Amino acid sequence: MKSISASILALLKRRIVTYLILPLAVVGGLALSVKPVFMRLLIDEFYFPAPVYHYQKPRSHAEAMRQDLDYLDKFPELDRSFDAKSRAEFHAGVAALEARADTLTVADLAMQASRLLALADNGHTNVRAPDRAIVLNRVPLRFGWFAEGLFVVRAETTSASLLGAQVQSIDGVPVVELLQKLRPYTGGNFERLRAYSPFMFESPDALHAVDGTWPQDRLVLDVVLRDGHETRTEVAALPPEPKSTDTWSERELAPAPTGYPGTWKTVLADDDTQPWVLRDPDHSVFYRSLDDGHGLYLHLWAISDDKRGSLSSQLQAILDGLKPASLDYAVVDLRMDGGGNYLTAAAFAKRLPNYLKPTGKLYILTDNFTFSAAIVTLAWLRYYGGAHSVIVGEHAGDREEFWAEGSGFELPNSQLWMAFRTGYHDWEHGCYTWSRCFWPNVFYSVPAGKLGPDVTVAWRFSDYAAGRDTVLDYVEQTEAAAPKTGPLTPRQTM
């Protein structure tokens, strides 16, 4: 009876907030005066904590697995990206895992939880790749995707001979085929899978959980070395590192230290010869003037404040150094940007087009790592840039419509962490429904349309290894050849 009453009260609260308080705040101009109340309601609606679990100390491995599965089973009741069908499939999947709790390993649990969360088919509803990685073994190699395929971009000294090698197959399976086998373990679009598949490629534990015939303690790699020699080699796995640095795949491409000991080697040197998109990865923004002030390059590593101060202030300071309508072109690079707090870039995205000449262009660079608040920033730049805007690169790592926001969810024994998602976004059409959308979207949404690239250009490993940026080179060559021709013809492919 108590739980039913609580549910009714929660429902009434949401209806009052949705249909009375929030419309009054907007129509009556009360948003500022009721800001503390609004923020409290925002937190209660979208950032509420997961339920507290009270399990006894497990007496066996099987009991520990059953406790984790029991708690995992609560997940789709919190995450709003699940529909009735995917929710039922989730619960059935948990029940099937409980039936084999005696033999279920932590690695199995991590991968099966990934598969179950992926049923929602939402890019944000995934087991975070770094959190999954710390409970799985990994080989002393780090991989990255380029136009030509999969390459070794970082290696421990004992495996340094493989640095820069192209990986053709893993455990006898071509990497493109293996990528498809991993599709059920990542929700969202294919680009999301491609961006973070290296975490699974690097882990024999992960691959063994997908196919039990593959070895669990090593990878068997068919590679083409940088000198063109083809070889097969076995690389032994290192044990899981629960205290390892939270490093994402995009950071592996930048040679700057990421918490690895000095025994690790990288393809590129950590100096001023590396491409701009890889510079200063520990801060949110990096920028340079182009063509004697006729152009601007700005890379956002994250849509968030950093040690230099608020991102909005940093971006405004960059604009303050420019004259309105002075730029022939501006390049906003959102590659490798996993998001943050989209409000920190809102004013900048709206104002930047004012600094372009009437014939100027706004190039927006994206890749598979462009995600979450970076996609919101992409939408704003596209919308406010209008006919001036040209999206160049690869498709972003999510769709235009997605569920985000939410809070953390940690399994009690394996301590596998994931996040449940509560707020809806639609950056193709705009999101204006109080009962469904993340409430700030009602104020900030724009109908930006499709956000795929107008010009498809992928970074070539041959350029990367030489310290060149295929995508930015394309923009600069285009500007040098025809700096005053207006927007590019859509849907070119390189």
PDB file of N, CA and C in Angstrom, residues 287-337:
ATOM      1  N   TYR A 287      43.024  26.373 -29.845  1.00  0.00           N
ATOM      2  CA  TYR A 287      42.706  27.144 -31.042  1.00  0.00           C
ATOM      3  C   TYR A 287      43.949  27.798 -31.622  1.00  0.00           C
ATOM      4  N   ARG A 288      43.883  28.087 -32.913  1.00  0.00           N
ATOM      5  CA  ARG A 288      44.947  28.758 -33.636  1.00  0.00           C
ATOM      6  C   ARG A 288      44.338  29.624 -34.735  1.00  0.00           C
ATOM      7  N   SER A 289      45.031  30.687 -35.072  1.00  0.00           N
ATOM      8  CA  SER A 289      44.638  31.515 -36.212  1.00  0.00           C
ATOM      9  C   SER A 289      45.145  30.866 -37.497  1.00  0.00           C
ATOM     10  N   LEU A 290      44.410  31.028 -38.573  1.00  0.00           N
ATOM     11  CA  LEU A 290      44.771  30.468 -39.877  1.00  0.00           C
ATOM     12  C   LEU A 290      44.890  31.591 -40.906  1.00  0.00           C
ATOM     13  N   ASP A 291      45.784  31.393 -41.863  1.00  0.00           N
ATOM     14  CA  ASP A 291      45.887  32.310 -43.015  1.00  0.00           C
ATOM     15  C   ASP A 291      45.963  33.773 -42.597  1.00  0.00           C
ATOM     16  N   ASP A 292      46.919  34.064 -41.709  1.00  0.00           N
ATOM     17  CA  ASP A 292      47.134  35.454 -41.288  1.00  0.00           C
ATOM     18  C   ASP A 292      45.865  36.120 -40.759  1.00  0.00           C
ATOM     19  N   GLY A 293      45.076  35.354 -40.023  1.00  0.00           N
ATOM     20  CA  GLY A 293      43.887  35.920 -39.410  1.00  0.00           C
ATOM     21  C   GLY A 293      42.624  35.816 -40.243  1.00  0.00           C
ATOM     22  N   HIS A 294      42.731  35.298 -41.466  1.00  0.00           N
ATOM     23  CA  HIS A 294      41.538  35.149 -42.305  1.00  0.00           C
ATOM     24  C   HIS A 294      40.693  33.935 -41.882  1.00  0.00           C
ATOM     25  N   GLY A 295      41.311  33.014 -41.150  1.00  0.00           N
ATOM     26  CA  GLY A 295      40.604  31.822 -40.704  1.00  0.00           C
ATOM     27  C   GLY A 295      40.855  31.551 -39.230  1.00  0.00           C
ATOM     28  N   LEU A 296      40.015  30.724 -38.648  1.00  0.00           N
ATOM     29  CA  LEU A 296      40.133  30.332 -37.241  1.00  0.00           C
ATOM     30  C   LEU A 296      39.978  28.827 -37.139  1.00  0.00           C
ATOM     31  N   TYR A 297      40.890  28.198 -36.392  1.00  0.00           N
ATOM     32  CA  TYR A 297      40.758  26.779 -36.065  1.00  0.00           C
ATOM     33  C   TYR A 297      40.545  26.662 -34.569  1.00  0.00           C
ATOM     34  N   LEU A 298      39.534  25.870 -34.177  1.00  0.00           N
ATOM     35  CA  LEU A 298      39.216  25.678 -32.765  1.00  0.00           C
ATOM     36  C   LEU A 298      38.794  24.238 -32.542  1.00  0.00           C
ATOM     37  N   HIS A 299      39.532  23.548 -31.688  1.00  0.00           N
ATOM     38  CA  HIS A 299      39.195  22.160 -31.358  1.00  0.00           C
ATOM     39  C   HIS A 299      38.654  22.081 -29.943  1.00  0.00           C
ATOM     40  N   LEU A 300      37.503  21.462 -29.789  1.00  0.00           N
ATOM     41  CA  LEU A 300      36.908  21.223 -28.475  1.00  0.00           C
ATOM     42  C   LEU A 300      37.114  19.761 -28.107  1.00  0.00           C
ATOM     43  N   TRP A 301      37.977  19.525 -27.135  1.00  0.00           N
ATOM     44  CA  TRP A 301      38.160  18.176 -26.620  1.00  0.00           C
ATOM     45  C   TRP A 301      36.962  17.753 -25.774  1.00  0.00           C
ATOM     46  N   ALA A 302      36.348  18.709 -25.115  1.00  0.00           N
ATOM     47  CA  ALA A 302      35.206  18.416 -24.244  1.00  0.00           C
ATOM     48  C   ALA A 302      34.336  19.661 -24.154  1.00  0.00           C
ATOM     49  N   ILE A 303      33.040  19.452 -23.958  1.00  0.00           N
ATOM     50  CA  ILE A 303      32.111  20.568 -23.771  1.00  0.00           C
ATOM     51  C   ILE A 303      31.950  20.754 -22.269  1.00  0.00           C
ATOM     52  N   SER A 304      33.002  21.260 -21.630  1.00  0.00           N
ATOM     53  CA  SER A 304      32.969  21.366 -20.176  1.00  0.00           C
ATOM     54  C   SER A 304      34.031  22.347 -19.710  1.00  0.00           C
ATOM     55  N   ASP A 305      33.839  22.840 -18.498  1.00  0.00           N
ATOM     56  CA  ASP A 305      34.835  23.708 -17.878  1.00  0.00           C
ATOM     57  C   ASP A 305      36.101  22.903 -17.584  1.00  0.00           C
ATOM     58  N   ASP A 306      37.220  23.586 -17.429  1.00  0.00           N
ATOM     59  CA  ASP A 306      38.461  22.905 -17.083  1.00  0.00           C
ATOM     60  C   ASP A 306      39.273  23.776 -16.128  1.00  0.00           C
ATOM     61  N   LYS A 307      40.529  23.454 -15.931  1.00  0.00           N
ATOM     62  CA  LYS A 307      41.360  24.181 -14.968  1.00  0.00           C
ATOM     63  C   LYS A 307      41.597  25.625 -15.390  1.00  0.00           C
ATOM     64  N   ARG A 308      41.359  25.933 -16.635  1.00  0.00           N
ATOM     65  CA  ARG A 308      41.533  27.297 -17.111  1.00  0.00           C
ATOM     66  C   ARG A 308      40.310  28.168 -16.829  1.00  0.00           C
ATOM     67  N   GLY A 309      39.231  27.545 -16.367  1.00  0.00           N
ATOM     68  CA  GLY A 309      38.024  28.300 -16.074  1.00  0.00           C
ATOM     69  C   GLY A 309      36.835  27.772 -16.837  1.00  0.00           C
ATOM     70  N   SER A 310      35.763  28.543 -16.857  1.00  0.00           N
ATOM     71  CA  SER A 310      34.555  28.100 -17.542  1.00  0.00           C
ATOM     72  C   SER A 310      34.783  28.073 -19.048  1.00  0.00           C
ATOM     73  N   LEU A 311      34.229  27.072 -19.696  1.00  0.00           N
ATOM     74  CA  LEU A 311      34.381  26.965 -21.147  1.00  0.00           C
ATOM     75  C   LEU A 311      33.724  28.145 -21.838  1.00  0.00           C
ATOM     76  N   SER A 312      32.551  28.558 -21.364  1.00  0.00           N
ATOM     77  CA  SER A 312      31.852  29.671 -22.009  1.00  0.00           C
ATOM     78  C   SER A 312      32.709  30.937 -21.986  1.00  0.00           C
ATOM     79  N   SER A 313      33.420  31.173 -20.882  1.00  0.00           N
ATOM     80  CA  SER A 313      34.284  32.354 -20.791  1.00  0.00           C
ATOM     81  C   SER A 313      35.484  32.225 -21.726  1.00  0.00           C
ATOM     82  N   GLN A 314      36.055  31.038 -21.807  1.00  0.00           N
ATOM     83  CA  GLN A 314      37.191  30.828 -22.700  1.00  0.00           C
ATOM     84  C   GLN A 314      36.792  31.046 -24.163  1.00  0.00           C
ATOM     85  N   LEU A 315      35.627  30.544 -24.533  1.00  0.00           N
ATOM     86  CA  LEU A 315      35.166  30.697 -25.913  1.00  0.00           C
ATOM     87  C   LEU A 315      34.817  32.149 -26.212  1.00  0.00           C
ATOM     88  N   GLN A 316      34.213  32.837 -25.237  1.00  0.00           N
ATOM     89  CA  GLN A 316      33.892  34.239 -25.449  1.00  0.00           C
ATOM     90  C   GLN A 316      35.158  35.074 -25.610  1.00  0.00           C
ATOM     91  N   ALA A 317      36.202  34.725 -24.862  1.00  0.00           N
ATOM     92  CA  ALA A 317      37.469  35.449 -24.975  1.00  0.00           C
ATOM     93  C   ALA A 317      38.063  35.286 -26.379  1.00  0.00           C
ATOM     94  N   ILE A 318      37.901  34.116 -26.967  1.00  0.00           N
ATOM     95  CA  ILE A 318      38.384  33.902 -28.340  1.00  0.00           C
ATOM     96  C   ILE A 318      37.611  34.796 -29.302  1.00  0.00           C
ATOM     97  N   LEU A 319      36.295  34.852 -29.153  1.00  0.00           N
ATOM     98  CA  LEU A 319      35.486  35.710 -30.030  1.00  0.00           C
ATOM     99  C   LEU A 319      35.800  37.184 -29.802  1.00  0.00           C
ATOM    100  N   ASP A 320      36.094  37.556 -28.565  1.00  0.00           N
ATOM    101  CA  ASP A 320      36.414  38.954 -28.275  1.00  0.00           C
ATOM    102  C   ASP A 320      37.677  39.403 -28.998  1.00  0.00           C
ATOM    103  N   GLY A 321      38.529  38.446 -29.352  1.00  0.00           N
ATOM    104  CA  GLY A 321      39.744  38.784 -30.077  1.00  0.00           C
ATOM    105  C   GLY A 321      39.545  38.927 -31.575  1.00  0.00           C
ATOM    106  N   LEU A 322      38.301  38.767 -32.038  1.00  0.00           N
ATOM    107  CA  LEU A 322      37.985  38.856 -33.468  1.00  0.00           C
ATOM    108  C   LEU A 322      37.087  40.056 -33.731  1.00  0.00           C
ATOM    109  N   LYS A 323      37.077  40.477 -34.962  1.00  0.00           N
ATOM    110  CA  LYS A 323      36.147  41.514 -35.385  1.00  0.00           C
ATOM    111  C   LYS A 323      34.954  40.851 -36.065  1.00  0.00           C
ATOM    112  N   PRO A 324      33.737  41.340 -35.825  1.00  0.00           N
ATOM    113  CA  PRO A 324      32.565  40.764 -36.509  1.00  0.00           C
ATOM    114  C   PRO A 324      32.750  40.800 -38.025  1.00  0.00           C
ATOM    115  N   ALA A 325      32.248  39.760 -38.692  1.00  0.00           N
ATOM    116  CA  ALA A 325      32.280  39.644 -40.154  1.00  0.00           C
ATOM    117  C   ALA A 325      33.700  39.753 -40.712  1.00  0.00           C
ATOM    118  N   SER A 326      34.680  39.193 -39.982  1.00  0.00           N
ATOM    119  CA  SER A 326      36.076  39.327 -40.408  1.00  0.00           C
ATOM    120  C   SER A 326      36.686  38.047 -40.959  1.00  0.00           C
ATOM    121  N   LEU A 327      36.050  36.915 -40.735  1.00  0.00           N
ATOM    122  CA  LEU A 327      36.650  35.626 -41.093  1.00  0.00           C
ATOM    123  C   LEU A 327      36.180  35.128 -42.450  1.00  0.00           C
ATOM    124  N   ASP A 328      37.116  34.673 -43.269  1.00  0.00           N
ATOM    125  CA  ASP A 328      36.747  33.978 -44.496  1.00  0.00           C
ATOM    126  C   ASP A 328      36.217  32.579 -44.177  1.00  0.00           C
ATOM    127  N   TYR A 329      36.765  32.000 -43.114  1.00  0.00           N
ATOM    128  CA  TYR A 329      36.263  30.691 -42.699  1.00  0.00           C
ATOM    129  C   TYR A 329      36.662  30.423 -41.250  1.00  0.00           C
ATOM    130  N   ALA A 330      35.859  29.599 -40.621  1.00  0.00           N
ATOM    131  CA  ALA A 330      36.152  29.122 -39.272  1.00  0.00           C
ATOM    132  C   ALA A 330      36.003  27.605 -39.267  1.00  0.00           C
ATOM    133  N   VAL A 331      36.868  26.954 -38.510  1.00  0.00           N
ATOM    134  CA  VAL A 331      36.830  25.494 -38.378  1.00  0.00           C
ATOM    135  C   VAL A 331      36.598  25.171 -36.909  1.00  0.00           C
ATOM    136  N   VAL A 332      35.467  24.549 -36.607  1.00  0.00           N
ATOM    137  CA  VAL A 332      35.206  24.058 -35.254  1.00  0.00           C
ATOM    138  C   VAL A 332      35.332  22.541 -35.301  1.00  0.00           C
ATOM    139  N   ASP A 333      36.333  22.042 -34.630  1.00  0.00           N
ATOM    140  CA  ASP A 333      36.671  20.622 -34.675  1.00  0.00           C
ATOM    141  C   ASP A 333      36.059  19.921 -33.467  1.00  0.00           C
ATOM    142  N   LEU A 334      35.074  19.064 -33.718  1.00  0.00           N
ATOM    143  CA  LEU A 334      34.407  18.306 -32.653  1.00  0.00           C
ATOM    144  C   LEU A 334      34.828  16.844 -32.652  1.00  0.00           C
ATOM    145  N   ARG A 335      35.874  16.526 -33.383  1.00  0.00           N
ATOM    146  CA  ARG A 335      36.365  15.153 -33.362  1.00  0.00           C
ATOM    147  C   ARG A 335      36.955  14.828 -31.990  1.00  0.00           C
ATOM    148  N   MET A 336      36.762  13.586 -31.565  1.00  0.00           N
ATOM    149  CA  MET A 336      37.272  13.096 -30.283  1.00  0.00           C
ATOM    150  C   MET A 336      36.621  13.778 -29.090  1.00  0.00           C
ATOM    151  N   ASP A 337      35.511  14.436 -29.299  1.00  0.00           N
ATOM    152  CA  ASP A 337      34.808  15.151 -28.232  1.00  0.00           C
ATOM    153  C   ASP A 337      33.635  14.307 -27.753  1.00  0.00           C
TER     154      ASP A 337
END
